[in-house]
């Protein structure tokens, strides 16, 4: 199954450290075999055949894993189990996008729970482990973890916005007191508690008026302090110890006075706000046309990635950073397996140079 490749070594190792170049030399005689646990819909979304060709050119073989293989479990004859073990041993690691299945399992879907159990039973080298990814499916849980990531670097404070979790049975009579204690005041952004599993997970709202806050509540959710950040944010994409950053459009600065013109509540889908070419009414034109390193040092970017990586136990993920003083970094609950693969290889290769090479050395 393994194939040999001849590399233009000078091109393959651009931007790598001496240690990483040594790793490339050691593995360049054979391809890396990566199992991909992706739904058919996700494969179409990624244009998977094109990604597979691009990966193969760099010595990375991508092979789609069928869900049926996991669902078969350990049943079968001794010969079939031996074949299964041999197949499992072939994969250097398995990349997955199972956040929707995790959310469905947490909501009581027995089929999804059984499937996840069968995946874990295979004891494959998953990128990333399901226990680590589970944290990203619940926004309140992620915020609590990220709150513990707050730190200071070079005199700059890096913090997570204040938040409050609301459940259907939460006592709303004390809501005002709780918000005051946390220092949360309008504008307030309301996000569904579940970060995956349905379209509703991405439907959010910003409440500009205290008088309308109670009428807009849709628990289970979190209420989070909205931080003005001049209509731009920086997305840090992380692969192991490597990280890259790019500026993205975001929501413009807001004030409670905007309620008079725009209305007391602004509804939006998070998918429409911070794509590279987003053009929402909430965006600020031209705000993202800035070089991230003008506002963030490479050392600070790497420190943010390191703190996240260590705390969450992830190696393939993204972080949203809202520039300002202090800096605010927000949990990006959209696990970035597919985003790294799609945008870094095909659409904007300069944003994450040598992605496949870093995959091999990682």
C-alpha positions in Angstrom: 0.0 0.0 0.0 2.9 2.3 0.7 4.3 4.2 -2.3 7.7 5.8 -2.7 8.1 9.5 -3.7 10.9 11.6 -5.0 10.8 15.1 -3.5 12.3 18.4 -4.4 13.7 18.6 -0.8 14.4 22.4 -1.0 10.7 23.1 -1.7 9.4 20.5 0.7 11.2 22.0 3.7 10.6 25.7 3.2 9.9 27.4 6.5 10.8 24.4 8.6 13.2 24.2 11.5 16.4 22.1 11.3 14.7 19.4 13.5 11.6 19.3 11.2 13.8 19.1 8.1 15.5 16.1 9.7 12.1 14.5 10.3 11.1 15.0 6.7 14.3 13.2 5.5 13.5 10.3 7.8 9.9 9.8 6.4 10.3 11.0 2.8 10.9 7.5 1.5 7.3 6.4 2.0 3.9 8.0 2.0 1.9 8.8 5.2 -1.5 7.0 5.2 -4.3 9.0 6.7 -7.7 7.7 7.4 -10.5 10.2 6.9 -13.7 9.8 8.9 -16.0 12.2 7.0 -19.6 12.1 5.9 -20.4 12.2 2.2 -21.8 15.7 2.7 -18.6 16.8 4.3 -16.6 15.2 1.5 -18.6 17.1 -1.1 -18.2 20.3 0.9 -14.4 19.9 1.0 -14.1 18.8 -2.7 -12.4 15.8 -1.3 -11.0 14.3 -4.6 -9.1 17.6 -5.2 -7.7 17.5 -1.7 -6.7 13.8 -2.1 -4.8 14.7 -5.3 -3.0 17.6 -3.6 -2.1 15.5 -0.6 -0.8 12.6 -2.8 1.5 15.0 -4.6 3.2 15.6 -1.2 3.3 12.0 -0.1 0.2 11.9 2.0 -2.4 9.2 1.1 -5.9 10.0 2.2 -8.3 7.1 2.5 -12.0 7.5 3.4 -13.1 5.2 6.2 -16.6 3.7 5.9 -18.9 4.0 9.0 -19.8 0.3 8.5 -16.2 -0.7 9.4 -16.6 0.8 12.8 -20.1 -0.5 13.3 -19.1 -4.1 12.7 -17.3 -4.1 16.0 -15.2 -7.1 17.0 -17.6 -9.7 15.6 -16.5 -12.2 13.0 -14.2 -15.1 12.6 -10.6 -15.1 13.9 -9.4 -14.5 10.3 -11.7 -11.5 9.9 -10.6 -10.0 13.2 -7.0 -10.5 12.1 -7.7 -8.7 8.8 -9.4 -5.9 10.8 -6.3 -5.5 13.1 -4.0 -5.5 10.0 -6.1 -2.7 8.4 -6.1 -0.7 11.6 -2.3 -0.9 11.9 -1.9 0.6 8.4 -3.1 4.1 9.3 -0.6 6.6 10.6 -3.5 8.5 12.1 -7.2 9.2 11.4 -8.6 12.7 10.9 -12.3 13.1 11.7 -15.1 15.5 11.9 -17.5 14.0 14.4 -18.7 17.0 16.3 -22.3 16.6 15.0 -22.4 13.0 16.1 -21.0 14.0 19.5 -23.8 16.6 19.9 -26.5 14.1 18.9 -25.1 11.5 21.3 -25.2 14.1 24.1 -28.8 14.8 23.2 -29.7 11.2 23.7 -29.4 9.7 20.2 -28.5 6.1 20.9 -27.3 5.4 17.3 -24.8 8.2 17.5 -23.6 7.1 20.9 -23.1 3.5 19.7 -21.2 4.7 16.7 -18.9 6.9 18.8 -18.3 4.0 21.2 -17.3 1.8 18.3 -14.9 4.4 17.0 -13.2 4.7 20.3 -13.1 0.9 20.6 -10.8 0.7 17.6 -8.1 2.5 19.5 -6.9 4.4 16.4 -4.7 7.4 16.6 -7.4 10.0 16.3 -6.7 13.7 15.4 -8.0 14.8 17.8 -9.1 12.4 20.6 -12.9 12.4 21.0 -12.7 13.4 24.7 -10.8 16.5 23.8 -13.2 17.4 21.0 -16.3 16.9 23.2 -15.4 20.1 25.1 -16.0 22.1 21.9 -19.6 20.9 21.4 -20.9 22.8 24.5 -20.2 26.6 24.5 -20.5 27.0 28.2 -18.1 24.1 28.9 -15.6 25.6 26.4 -15.9 29.0 27.9 -15.2 27.7 31.4 -12.1 25.9 30.2 -10.9 28.9 28.2 -11.5 31.2 31.2 -8.7 29.3 32.8 -6.4 30.1 29.9 -6.3 33.9 30.6 -2.7 35.1 30.8 -0.4 38.0 30.4 2.4 38.3 27.8 4.8 41.1 27.3 2.5 43.5 29.3 -0.6 42.6 27.3 -3.6 40.9 29.0 -5.3 38.1 27.1 -8.8 37.3 28.3 -12.0 35.5 27.5 -15.2 37.6 27.5 -17.4 37.2 30.6 -20.4 34.8 30.1 -23.4 33.3 31.8 -25.0 30.0 31.1 -28.8 29.8 31.1 -30.9 26.7 31.2 -34.7 26.4 30.7 -35.2 26.2 34.4 -32.8 29.0 35.3 -34.2 31.6 37.8 -34.6 34.7 35.6 -35.6 36.8 38.7 -32.0 36.9 39.6 -30.6 37.3 36.1 -30.0 41.1 36.4 -28.0 40.5 39.6 -25.9 37.7 38.1 -25.1 39.8 35.0 -24.1 42.7 37.2 -21.8 40.5 39.3 -20.1 39.3 36.1 -19.8 42.7 34.7 -22.0 41.9 31.7 -24.0 44.7 30.2 -25.6 45.4 26.8 -24.6 44.9 24.1 -24.9 41.1 25.0 -24.5 38.3 22.5 -26.7 35.3 22.9 -25.4 31.9 21.6 -27.0 28.5 21.7 -25.5 26.1 24.2 -24.9 23.4 21.6 -22.2 24.4 19.1 -22.9 21.7 16.6 -25.5 19.2 15.4 -28.0 21.5 13.7 -28.4 24.8 11.8 -29.8 26.3 15.0 -26.4 26.0 16.6 -25.2 28.9 14.5 -28.2 31.2 14.9 -27.2 34.0 17.3 -28.4 37.4 18.4 -27.0 40.6 19.9 -29.3 42.4 22.3 -28.7 46.1 22.5 -31.4 47.1 24.9 -31.8 45.9 28.5 -35.5 46.2 28.2 -35.6 43.6 25.5 -33.1 41.1 26.9 -35.6 39.1 28.9 -38.0 38.8 25.8 -35.2 37.5 23.6 -33.9 34.7 25.9 -33.9 31.2 24.3 -32.3 28.8 26.8 -30.4 26.7 26.8 -27.9 29.3 25.8 -25.0 31.5 27.0 -25.1 35.2 27.4 -21.7 36.7 26.6 -20.4 40.2 26.8 -20.1 41.7 23.3 -16.6 43.2 22.9 -16.2 45.9 20.3 -13.2 45.0 18.0 -13.4 47.4 15.1 -15.1 44.9 12.7 -12.1 42.5 12.4 -10.8 39.5 14.2 -7.7 37.3 13.7 -8.1 33.6 13.2 -5.2 31.5 14.5 -5.0 28.1 12.8 -3.0 25.5 14.7 -1.4 22.2 13.7 0.6 20.8 16.5 3.4 23.3 17.3 2.8 25.2 14.1 0.4 28.1 13.9 -0.6 30.7 11.3 -2.9 33.7 11.5 -5.0 35.7 9.1 -7.4 38.7 9.4 -11.1 38.1 8.9 -14.1 40.5 8.8 -16.2 40.5 11.9 -19.1 42.4 13.4 -18.7 46.2 13.5 -18.5 48.2 16.8 -21.9 48.4 18.4 -23.5 50.7 21.1 -26.8 50.6 22.9 -27.7 53.8 21.0 -27.7 51.7 17.8 -31.0 50.2 19.0 -32.8 53.3 17.9 -31.8 52.8 14.2 -31.1 49.1 13.9 -33.7 47.8 16.4 -33.1 46.4 19.9 -32.0 42.9 18.6 -29.6 42.0 15.8 -30.1 38.4 14.5 -27.4 36.7 12.5 -25.9 33.3 11.5 -22.3 33.0 12.6 -21.4 31.4 9.3 -22.2 34.7 7.5 -20.0 36.9 9.6 -16.3 35.9 9.5 -15.7 34.1 6.2 -12.9 35.6 4.1 -15.4 37.4 1.8 -18.3 38.0 4.2 -20.4 41.0 3.3 -23.1 41.0 6.0 -24.9 44.2 7.0 -23.2 43.7 10.4 -19.7 43.8 8.8 -17.5 46.9 8.6 -16.2 47.2 5.0 -12.5 47.1 4.7 -11.9 46.5 8.4 -10.1 43.1 7.7 -7.6 44.7 5.3 -4.8 44.7 7.9 -1.7 42.6 8.4 -2.1 40.6 11.6 1.5 41.0 12.6 1.0 44.8 12.8 -1.2 44.2 15.8 0.0 40.8 17.2 3.6 39.7 17.6 4.5 36.2 16.4 5.5 35.4 19.9 2.1 36.3 21.3 0.3 34.3 18.6 2.4 31.2 19.4 1.8 31.7 23.1 -2.0 31.8 22.6 -1.8 28.7 20.5 0.4 26.9 23.1 -2.0 27.8 26.0 -5.0 26.6 24.1 -3.2 23.4 22.9 -2.1 22.6 26.4 -5.4 23.3 28.1 -7.7 21.7 25.6 -5.5 18.8 24.6 -6.0 19.5 20.9 -3.5 19.6 18.1 -5.7 20.7 15.1 -7.9 23.7 16.0 -8.6 27.4 15.6 -8.7 30.4 17.9 -10.5 33.7 17.3 -8.7 36.7 18.7 -10.4 40.1 18.9 -7.7 42.8 18.8 -7.7 45.6 21.4 -6.4 46.2 24.8 -6.8 43.9 26.5 -6.9 41.2 23.8 -9.9 38.9 23.9 -9.7 35.4 22.6 -12.9 33.5 22.1 -13.5 29.8 21.9 -13.9 28.9 18.3 -16.1 25.9 18.6 -15.9 25.0 14.9 -13.4 22.3 15.0 -11.0 23.0 12.2 -10.2 19.7 10.6 -12.0 20.6 7.4 -11.1 24.2 7.3 -7.4 23.6 7.5 -7.6 20.9 4.8 -9.8 23.0 2.4 -8.7 26.6 2.7 -5.0 26.0 3.3 -4.4 23.6 0.3 -6.7 24.9 -2.4 -8.1 28.3 -2.0 -5.4 30.3 -0.2 -2.3 28.2 0.1 -0.2 31.1 1.4 -2.2 31.4 4.6 -0.9 28.0 5.8 2.2 27.3 3.7 3.5 23.7 3.4 0.4 22.3 5.2 1.0 18.7 4.0 4.6 18.9 5.0 3.7 20.0 8.5 1.1 17.2 8.6 3.8 14.7 7.9 6.3 16.0 10.5 3.5 16.4 13.1 
